[in-house]
Short mmCIF file of C-alpha atoms and ligand atoms in Angstrom, two decimals:
data_model
loop_
_atom_site.label_atom_id
_atom_site.label_comp_id
_atom_site.label_asym_id
_atom_site.label_seq_id
_atom_site.Cartn_x
_atom_site.Cartn_y
_atom_site.Cartn_z
CA UNK R 1 5.61 -7.31 20.13
CA UNK R 2 2.42 -8.85 18.81
CA UNK R 3 2.42 -11.76 21.15
CA UNK R 4 -0.52 -14.07 20.87
CA UNK R 5 -0.50 -14.46 24.63
CA UNK R 6 -1.32 -10.83 25.19
CA UNK R 7 -4.12 -10.98 22.67
CA UNK R 8 -5.48 -14.04 24.39
CA UNK R 9 -5.57 -12.26 27.72
CA UNK R 10 -7.32 -9.30 26.11
CA UNK R 11 -9.91 -11.60 24.57
CA UNK R 12 -10.51 -13.59 27.70
CA UNK R 13 -11.24 -10.27 29.45
CA UNK R 14 -13.50 -9.24 26.56
CA UNK R 15 -15.30 -12.57 26.65
CA UNK R 16 -15.97 -12.27 30.35
CA UNK R 17 -17.38 -8.81 29.67
CA UNK R 18 -19.63 -10.16 26.92
CA UNK R 19 -20.82 -13.05 29.06
CA UNK R 20 -21.63 -10.73 31.95
CA UNK R 21 -23.52 -8.40 29.63
CA UNK R 22 -25.48 -11.36 28.29
CA UNK R 23 -26.48 -12.44 31.75
CA UNK R 24 -26.89 -8.98 33.28
CA UNK R 25 -28.29 -6.97 30.40
CA UNK R 26 -30.06 -9.78 28.55
CA UNK R 27 -28.38 -9.29 25.17
CA UNK R 28 -30.43 -11.43 22.79
CA UNK R 29 -28.98 -14.91 22.55
CA UNK R 30 -28.72 -14.77 18.72
CA UNK R 31 -26.50 -11.75 18.94
CA UNK R 32 -24.33 -13.50 21.50
CA UNK R 33 -24.05 -16.57 19.27
CA UNK R 34 -23.03 -14.31 16.41
CA UNK R 35 -20.33 -12.77 18.56
CA UNK R 36 -19.11 -16.20 19.58
CA UNK R 37 -18.93 -17.43 16.00
CA UNK R 38 -16.10 -15.16 15.19
CA UNK R 39 -12.84 -16.43 13.77
CA UNK R 40 -10.88 -14.39 16.30
CA UNK R 41 -12.70 -16.01 19.19
CA UNK R 42 -12.23 -19.38 17.56
CA UNK R 43 -8.51 -18.73 17.46
CA UNK R 44 -8.42 -18.68 21.25
CA UNK R 45 -9.00 -22.40 21.28
CA UNK R 46 -6.64 -23.47 18.50
CA UNK R 47 -2.87 -23.52 18.20
CA UNK R 48 -2.17 -21.11 15.37
CA UNK R 49 0.58 -21.53 12.77
CA UNK R 50 1.82 -18.01 13.55
CA UNK R 51 1.13 -15.22 16.01
CA UNK R 52 -0.23 -12.63 13.54
CA UNK R 53 -3.82 -11.49 13.87
CA UNK R 54 -4.39 -10.80 10.18
CA UNK R 55 -2.91 -13.78 8.42
CA UNK R 56 -0.25 -16.48 8.52
CA UNK R 57 0.98 -16.61 4.96
CA UNK R 58 2.68 -19.97 4.85
CA UNK R 59 -0.31 -21.67 6.44
CA UNK R 60 -2.81 -20.41 3.89
CA UNK R 61 -5.03 -23.15 2.50
CA UNK R 62 -5.79 -21.20 -0.67
CA UNK R 63 -5.56 -23.84 -3.39
CA UNK R 64 -3.97 -21.59 -6.03
CA UNK R 65 -1.33 -20.63 -3.44
CA UNK R 66 -0.58 -24.12 -2.13
CA UNK R 67 -0.12 -25.34 -5.70
CA UNK R 68 2.78 -22.93 -6.00
CA UNK R 69 4.19 -22.27 -2.55
CA UNK R 70 7.05 -24.58 -1.48
CA UNK R 71 8.05 -23.95 2.10
CA UNK R 72 10.91 -26.45 1.85
CA UNK R 73 12.84 -24.61 -0.90
CA UNK R 74 15.50 -22.66 1.02
CA UNK R 75 15.52 -18.98 0.00
CA UNK R 76 19.12 -18.45 1.14
CA UNK R 77 22.38 -20.28 0.64
CA UNK R 78 23.98 -21.78 3.73
CA UNK R 79 26.97 -24.06 4.27
CA UNK R 80 24.57 -26.95 4.63
CA UNK R 81 22.44 -26.48 1.53
CA UNK R 82 24.83 -25.15 -1.10
CA UNK R 83 25.08 -28.27 -3.28
CA UNK R 84 23.04 -27.71 -6.45
CA UNK R 85 21.15 -30.53 -8.17
CA UNK R 86 22.33 -31.02 -11.79
CA UNK R 87 19.19 -29.64 -13.43
CA UNK R 88 19.36 -26.45 -11.38
CA UNK R 89 23.08 -26.01 -11.95
CA UNK R 90 22.50 -26.41 -15.70
CA UNK R 91 19.67 -23.88 -15.65
CA UNK R 92 21.74 -21.40 -13.67
CA UNK R 93 24.72 -21.84 -16.02
CA UNK R 94 22.45 -21.15 -18.98
CA UNK R 95 21.72 -17.65 -17.60
CA UNK R 96 25.38 -16.65 -17.65
CA UNK R 97 28.34 -16.63 -19.93
CA UNK R 98 30.63 -19.62 -19.48
CA UNK R 99 32.64 -19.48 -16.29
CA UNK R 100 35.70 -21.56 -15.48
CA UNK R 101 35.13 -21.08 -11.78
CA UNK R 102 34.74 -24.12 -9.55
CA UNK R 103 31.36 -23.63 -7.87
CA UNK R 104 32.11 -25.56 -4.68
CA UNK R 105 35.35 -23.68 -4.24
CA UNK R 106 33.56 -20.35 -4.78
CA UNK R 107 31.06 -21.36 -2.09
CA UNK R 108 33.84 -22.37 0.30
CA UNK R 109 35.47 -18.99 -0.15
CA UNK R 110 32.16 -17.20 0.31
CA UNK R 111 31.49 -18.90 3.63
CA UNK R 112 35.00 -18.19 4.85
CA UNK R 113 33.94 -14.52 4.74
CA UNK R 114 30.21 -14.51 5.58
CA UNK R 115 28.33 -16.65 8.16
CA UNK R 116 27.29 -20.08 6.90
CA UNK R 117 24.34 -20.89 9.13
CA UNK R 118 20.77 -21.05 7.93
CA UNK R 119 18.41 -18.08 8.38
CA UNK R 120 14.75 -17.54 9.19
CA UNK R 121 13.68 -21.18 9.41
CA UNK R 122 11.84 -20.18 12.56
CA UNK R 123 8.18 -20.10 11.53
CA UNK R 124 5.88 -21.14 14.34
CA UNK R 125 3.02 -20.24 16.68
CA UNK R 126 4.99 -17.56 18.52
CA UNK R 127 6.29 -15.72 15.45
CA UNK R 128 4.56 -12.83 13.72
CA UNK R 129 7.02 -11.31 11.30
CA UNK R 130 5.64 -8.46 9.22
CA UNK R 131 7.52 -7.37 6.13
CA UNK R 132 7.35 -4.34 3.86
CA UNK R 133 8.64 -4.94 0.36
CA UNK R 134 9.50 -1.52 -1.03
CA UNK R 135 9.97 -1.15 -4.78
CA UNK R 136 11.28 1.93 -6.51
CA UNK R 137 8.14 3.07 -8.32
CA UNK R 138 7.25 6.74 -8.71
CA UNK R 139 3.84 5.95 -7.20
CA UNK R 140 5.51 6.41 -3.80
CA UNK R 141 5.91 10.14 -4.41
CA UNK R 142 3.38 11.97 -2.23
CA UNK R 143 2.10 8.75 -0.66
CA UNK R 144 3.14 9.54 2.93
CA UNK R 145 3.70 5.80 3.45
CA UNK R 146 6.91 6.42 5.42
CA UNK R 147 5.65 5.70 8.96
CA UNK R 148 3.56 2.74 7.75
CA UNK R 149 6.56 1.21 5.98
CA UNK R 150 8.79 1.78 9.01
CA UNK R 151 6.29 0.01 11.29
CA UNK R 152 7.11 -3.41 9.80
CA UNK R 153 9.59 -5.81 11.40
CA UNK R 154 11.53 -6.08 8.13
CA UNK R 155 11.82 -3.34 5.55
CA UNK R 156 13.23 -4.69 2.30
CA UNK R 157 14.49 -2.37 -0.40
CA UNK R 158 16.16 -3.06 -3.69
CA UNK R 159 19.11 -1.85 -5.69
CA UNK R 160 19.92 1.83 -5.29
CA UNK R 161 16.49 3.02 -4.09
CA UNK R 162 17.52 5.84 -1.69
CA UNK R 163 16.01 6.70 1.68
CA UNK R 164 17.64 10.02 2.51
CA UNK R 165 15.44 12.91 1.47
CA UNK R 166 12.44 10.64 0.75
CA UNK R 167 11.63 9.49 4.30
CA UNK R 168 8.05 10.76 4.46
CA UNK R 169 7.08 8.62 1.46
CA UNK R 170 9.42 5.62 1.64
CA UNK R 171 10.35 5.40 5.33
CA UNK R 172 13.77 5.54 6.90
CA UNK R 173 14.53 1.97 8.02
CA UNK R 174 16.16 -0.64 5.81
CA UNK R 175 16.69 -4.09 7.28
CA UNK R 176 17.48 -5.79 3.96
CA UNK R 177 18.74 -4.42 0.69
CA UNK R 178 18.60 -6.83 -2.23
CA UNK R 179 21.05 -6.19 -5.01
CA UNK R 180 23.52 -7.62 -7.51
CA UNK R 181 27.01 -6.32 -8.35
CA UNK R 182 25.89 -3.99 -11.13
CA UNK R 183 23.21 -2.40 -8.91
CA UNK R 184 25.21 -2.33 -5.68
CA UNK R 185 25.36 0.54 -3.24
CA UNK R 186 27.18 1.02 0.08
CA UNK R 187 25.29 0.02 3.23
CA UNK R 188 25.31 0.95 6.87
CA UNK R 189 26.37 -1.80 9.23
CA UNK R 190 22.87 -2.67 10.46
CA UNK R 191 21.47 -3.54 7.03
CA UNK R 192 21.56 -7.04 5.56
CA UNK R 193 23.04 -7.14 2.09
CA UNK R 194 21.07 -9.81 0.21
CA UNK R 195 22.85 -10.75 -2.99
CA UNK R 196 20.89 -11.94 -6.02
CA UNK R 197 23.43 -14.15 -7.80
CA UNK R 198 22.60 -14.19 -11.50
CA UNK R 199 26.00 -15.76 -12.14
CA UNK R 200 28.91 -17.43 -10.31
CA UNK R 201 30.96 -14.27 -10.78
CA UNK R 202 28.39 -12.41 -8.63
CA UNK R 203 29.23 -14.66 -5.68
CA UNK R 204 32.94 -14.20 -6.34
CA UNK R 205 32.31 -10.45 -6.44
CA UNK R 206 30.63 -10.33 -3.02
CA UNK R 207 33.45 -12.32 -1.42
CA UNK R 208 35.97 -10.00 -3.04
CA UNK R 209 34.07 -6.75 -2.39
CA UNK R 210 34.02 -7.55 1.35
CA UNK R 211 37.73 -8.37 1.46
CA UNK R 212 40.54 -7.50 -0.95
CA UNK R 213 38.50 -6.03 -3.80
CA UNK R 214 40.16 -8.02 -6.60
CA UNK R 215 36.96 -8.34 -8.69
CA UNK R 216 36.55 -4.98 -10.40
CA UNK R 217 34.37 -5.89 -13.37
CA UNK R 218 31.39 -8.15 -13.87
CA UNK R 219 29.31 -7.19 -16.91
CA UNK R 220 31.01 -3.84 -16.56
CA UNK R 221 32.96 -1.92 -13.94
CA UNK R 222 31.44 -2.40 -10.48
CA UNK R 223 32.12 -1.26 -6.91
CA UNK R 224 35.21 -3.23 -5.93
CA UNK R 225 35.20 -2.50 -2.19
CA UNK R 226 31.78 -2.40 -0.63
CA UNK R 227 30.89 -0.87 2.73
CA UNK R 228 28.67 -3.45 4.37
CA UNK R 229 28.61 -5.52 7.53
CA UNK R 230 29.89 -8.89 6.37
CA UNK R 231 28.29 -10.67 9.31
CA UNK R 232 24.92 -9.64 7.84
CA UNK R 233 25.46 -10.67 4.24
CA UNK R 234 23.13 -13.27 2.72
CA UNK R 235 22.95 -14.84 -0.72
CA UNK R 236 19.72 -15.89 -2.43
CA UNK R 237 19.85 -19.57 -3.33
CA UNK R 238 20.07 -20.33 -7.07
CA UNK R 239 17.60 -23.15 -6.44
CA UNK R 240 15.17 -20.56 -5.08
CA UNK R 241 15.52 -18.47 -8.25
CA UNK R 242 14.89 -21.60 -10.31
CA UNK R 243 11.79 -22.42 -8.26
CA UNK R 244 10.38 -18.90 -8.71
CA UNK R 245 11.16 -19.10 -12.42
CA UNK R 246 9.49 -22.46 -13.00
CA UNK R 247 6.85 -22.93 -10.32
CA UNK R 248 5.56 -19.39 -9.96
CA UNK R 249 6.14 -17.94 -13.39
CA UNK R 250 6.18 -21.01 -15.65
CA UNK R 251 8.85 -19.30 -17.74
CA UNK R 252 9.78 -21.51 -20.67
CA UNK R 253 12.54 -19.45 -22.22
CA UNK R 254 15.88 -20.44 -20.74
CA UNK R 255 17.65 -17.14 -20.95
CA UNK R 256 15.25 -15.04 -18.96
CA UNK R 257 14.81 -14.77 -15.26
CA UNK R 258 12.44 -13.15 -12.79
CA UNK R 259 12.78 -9.44 -12.08
CA UNK R 260 14.48 -8.24 -8.91
CA UNK R 261 11.19 -6.88 -7.56
CA UNK R 262 9.39 -10.17 -8.01
CA UNK R 263 12.23 -12.18 -6.47
CA UNK R 264 12.23 -9.90 -3.43
CA UNK R 265 8.48 -10.33 -3.05
CA UNK R 266 8.91 -14.11 -3.22
CA UNK R 267 11.75 -13.95 -0.70
CA UNK R 268 9.46 -12.05 1.66
CA UNK R 269 6.65 -14.55 1.11
CA UNK R 270 8.98 -17.31 2.31
CA UNK R 271 10.47 -15.68 5.40
CA UNK R 272 7.60 -13.49 6.67
CA UNK R 273 4.15 -14.19 8.08
CA UNK R 274 2.58 -11.04 6.68
CA UNK R 275 3.72 -9.15 3.58
CA UNK R 276 2.79 -5.66 2.43
CA UNK R 277 3.99 -4.31 -0.90
CA UNK R 278 4.83 -0.67 -1.67
CA UNK R 279 6.24 1.10 -4.71
CA UNK R 280 5.39 -1.51 -7.35
CA UNK R 281 3.91 -0.70 -10.74
CA UNK R 282 2.92 2.52 -12.44
CA UNK R 283 1.50 5.60 -10.76
CA UNK R 284 -2.18 6.54 -11.03
CA UNK R 285 -1.53 8.21 -14.37
CA UNK R 286 0.04 5.07 -15.81
CA UNK R 287 3.54 6.48 -15.70
CA UNK R 288 6.52 4.24 -14.95
CA UNK R 289 9.41 5.98 -13.29
CA UNK R 290 11.55 5.81 -10.14
CA UNK R 291 10.54 7.85 -7.10
CA UNK R 292 14.05 9.29 -6.93
CA UNK R 293 14.09 10.46 -10.54
CA UNK R 294 12.32 13.36 -12.19
CA UNK R 295 8.84 12.65 -13.48
CA UNK R 296 9.03 12.30 -17.28
CA UNK R 297 7.67 15.41 -19.02
CA UNK R 298 5.11 13.60 -21.11
CA UNK R 299 2.91 11.10 -19.27
CA UNK R 300 3.75 8.34 -21.65
CA UNK R 301 2.16 5.00 -20.92
CA UNK R 302 4.87 2.49 -21.53
CA UNK R 303 2.77 -0.42 -20.33
CA UNK R 304 5.68 -2.67 -21.17
CA UNK R 305 6.01 -4.17 -17.73
CA UNK R 306 2.34 -4.20 -16.92
CA UNK R 307 0.87 -7.17 -18.73
CA UNK R 308 3.38 -9.80 -17.75
CA UNK R 309 2.88 -12.89 -15.66
CA UNK R 310 4.69 -11.27 -12.72
CA UNK R 311 2.08 -8.51 -12.63
CA UNK R 312 -0.74 -11.05 -12.94
CA UNK R 313 0.71 -13.09 -10.10
CA UNK R 314 0.96 -10.07 -7.82
CA UNK R 315 -2.68 -9.19 -8.59
CA UNK R 316 -3.71 -12.76 -7.86
CA UNK R 317 -1.85 -12.75 -4.52
CA UNK R 318 -3.65 -9.55 -3.61
CA UNK R 319 -7.06 -10.72 -4.75
CA UNK R 320 -6.67 -13.83 -2.62
CA UNK R 321 -5.73 -11.58 0.30
CA UNK R 322 -2.35 -13.21 0.71
CA UNK R 323 -0.55 -9.87 0.45
CA UNK R 324 -1.62 -6.23 0.48
CA UNK R 325 -0.46 -3.95 -2.30
CA UNK R 326 -0.32 -0.24 -1.53
CA UNK R 327 -0.72 1.50 -4.85
CA UNK R 328 0.44 4.94 -3.82
CA UNK R 329 -0.34 8.02 -5.73
C1 NAG L 401 -20.46 -20.11 12.08
O1 NAG L 401 -19.94 -19.62 10.82
C2 NAG L 401 -19.86 -20.61 9.82
C3 NAG L 401 -19.22 -19.97 8.58
O2 NAG L 401 -18.47 -18.87 8.90
C4 NAG L 401 -21.23 -21.17 9.51
O3 NAG L 401 -21.11 -22.18 8.52
C5 NAG L 401 -21.85 -21.74 10.75
O4 NAG L 401 -23.16 -22.16 10.50
C6 NAG L 401 -21.86 -20.69 11.87
N1 NAG L 401 -22.34 -21.29 13.10
C7 NAG L 401 -23.24 -20.73 13.88
C8 NAG L 401 -23.58 -21.46 15.13
O5 NAG L 401 -23.76 -19.66 13.59
C1 NAG L 402 36.35 -28.01 -7.17
O1 NAG L 402 36.75 -27.69 -5.83
C2 NAG L 402 36.54 -28.75 -4.90
C3 NAG L 402 36.79 -28.23 -3.51
O2 NAG L 402 37.61 -27.11 -3.48
C4 NAG L 402 37.41 -29.92 -5.30
O3 NAG L 402 37.24 -30.98 -4.38
C5 NAG L 402 37.06 -30.36 -6.72
O4 NAG L 402 37.92 -31.39 -7.13
C6 NAG L 402 37.10 -29.21 -7.68
N1 NAG L 402 36.55 -29.63 -8.96
C7 NAG L 402 37.16 -29.43 -10.14
C8 NAG L 402 36.44 -29.92 -11.35
O5 NAG L 402 38.23 -28.86 -10.21
C1 NAG L 403 24.24 -28.29 9.29
O1 NAG L 403 23.25 -29.27 9.57
C2 NAG L 403 23.55 -30.08 10.66
C3 NAG L 403 22.47 -31.12 10.80
O2 NAG L 403 21.58 -31.10 9.75
C4 NAG L 403 23.63 -29.23 11.92
O3 NAG L 403 23.97 -30.05 13.04
C5 NAG L 403 24.70 -28.18 11.74
O4 NAG L 403 24.71 -27.32 12.85
C6 NAG L 403 24.42 -27.38 10.49
N1 NAG L 403 25.51 -26.45 10.28
C7 NAG L 403 25.34 -25.18 10.08
C8 NAG L 403 26.56 -24.36 9.87
O5 NAG L 403 24.22 -24.66 10.01
C1 NAG L 404 28.34 0.07 13.34
O1 NAG L 404 28.42 1.48 13.18
C2 NAG L 404 28.34 2.20 14.37
C3 NAG L 404 28.38 3.67 14.07
O2 NAG L 404 28.02 3.95 12.76
C4 NAG L 404 29.49 1.81 15.29
O3 NAG L 404 29.36 2.48 16.51
C5 NAG L 404 29.47 0.30 15.52
O4 NAG L 404 30.62 -0.09 16.26
C6 NAG L 404 29.48 -0.44 14.21
N1 NAG L 404 29.36 -1.85 14.46
C7 NAG L 404 30.07 -2.77 13.79
C8 NAG L 404 29.78 -4.17 14.14
O5 NAG L 404 30.89 -2.47 12.95
#
């Protein structure tokens, strides 16, 4: 859609127009020089890391960003990358109650049900993938962001955040829905289920929920048979969760992990060229609630989620113009 080639043709035409106006209408040379010294014009003569006009995330040379961003950490499990280094396996185990399951066997079973090839390792000069990360915040109510959200290549939603009845504010497309067994919801067959595996049992659950439905409980009773297109199921890599935990959030405590919203944002950062964020944080009155739930009667500022390092990191990403955050209403 946003092919660089087309833009180049447009700019070559524009340039010719400018040059003719310089020669014909005697536009002052300084002004012409100013026009020439424009990053967009400069881009005509360089091979760009991606085809987006606004930004190419992964290629940013922002120092704060490059200190943290690791392009080579795979965000998704595949047949080829499923072996976990000891330190990561130990960390992942520490998040969950002891499991007797054999990890490599669980992975084998998973990839006998869902596709095992790698995904989205296709960054390059001809790709401009725009992504909307849509949280569940009440600040979406009355925002009229629907069409804007839907205009992205990928629209990522999380957990049970509904679309039906909220289209004008949250959009109607969902390309990816990120969830874990306890937050699962049925999907249509065009949406990618992206599983966040907080424990081995979560991977066993997704295998089961797409086949015979034998896993009926995780922390508590969960959906045992899930409607979803199993050819579109993906699983976030435990090593990716570990990387977000340590490299982005510097979390010291062993038994805590990043929030779903933050993990989805990081996932988007690693597979998209341009990321826009919707439905994160409180509304303009400082109220925290879900857009699909009634507004609390008293506008109580909980503030509990607001001061954390995740929030700081999102602000920093925005300040450095690496992402755009749409604050809603
Ligand atoms: C072009 O812009 C850069 C910074 O954006 C500046 O350092 C440089 O002097 C400019 N060159 C000309 C010819 O104006
Ligand atoms: C786990 O499963 C793999 C493959 O199914 C097998 O080779 C391995 O011996 C098993 N490990 C243990 C500790 O049972
Ligand atoms: C695994 O990687 C090898 C080479 O690295 C590649 O030839 C093969 O196609 C990959 N398999 C899958 C399922 O992606
Ligand atoms: C997906 O669903 C549509 C209708 O809802 C159906 O026509 C189509 O065959 C389904 N595709 C697959 C792969 O199940």
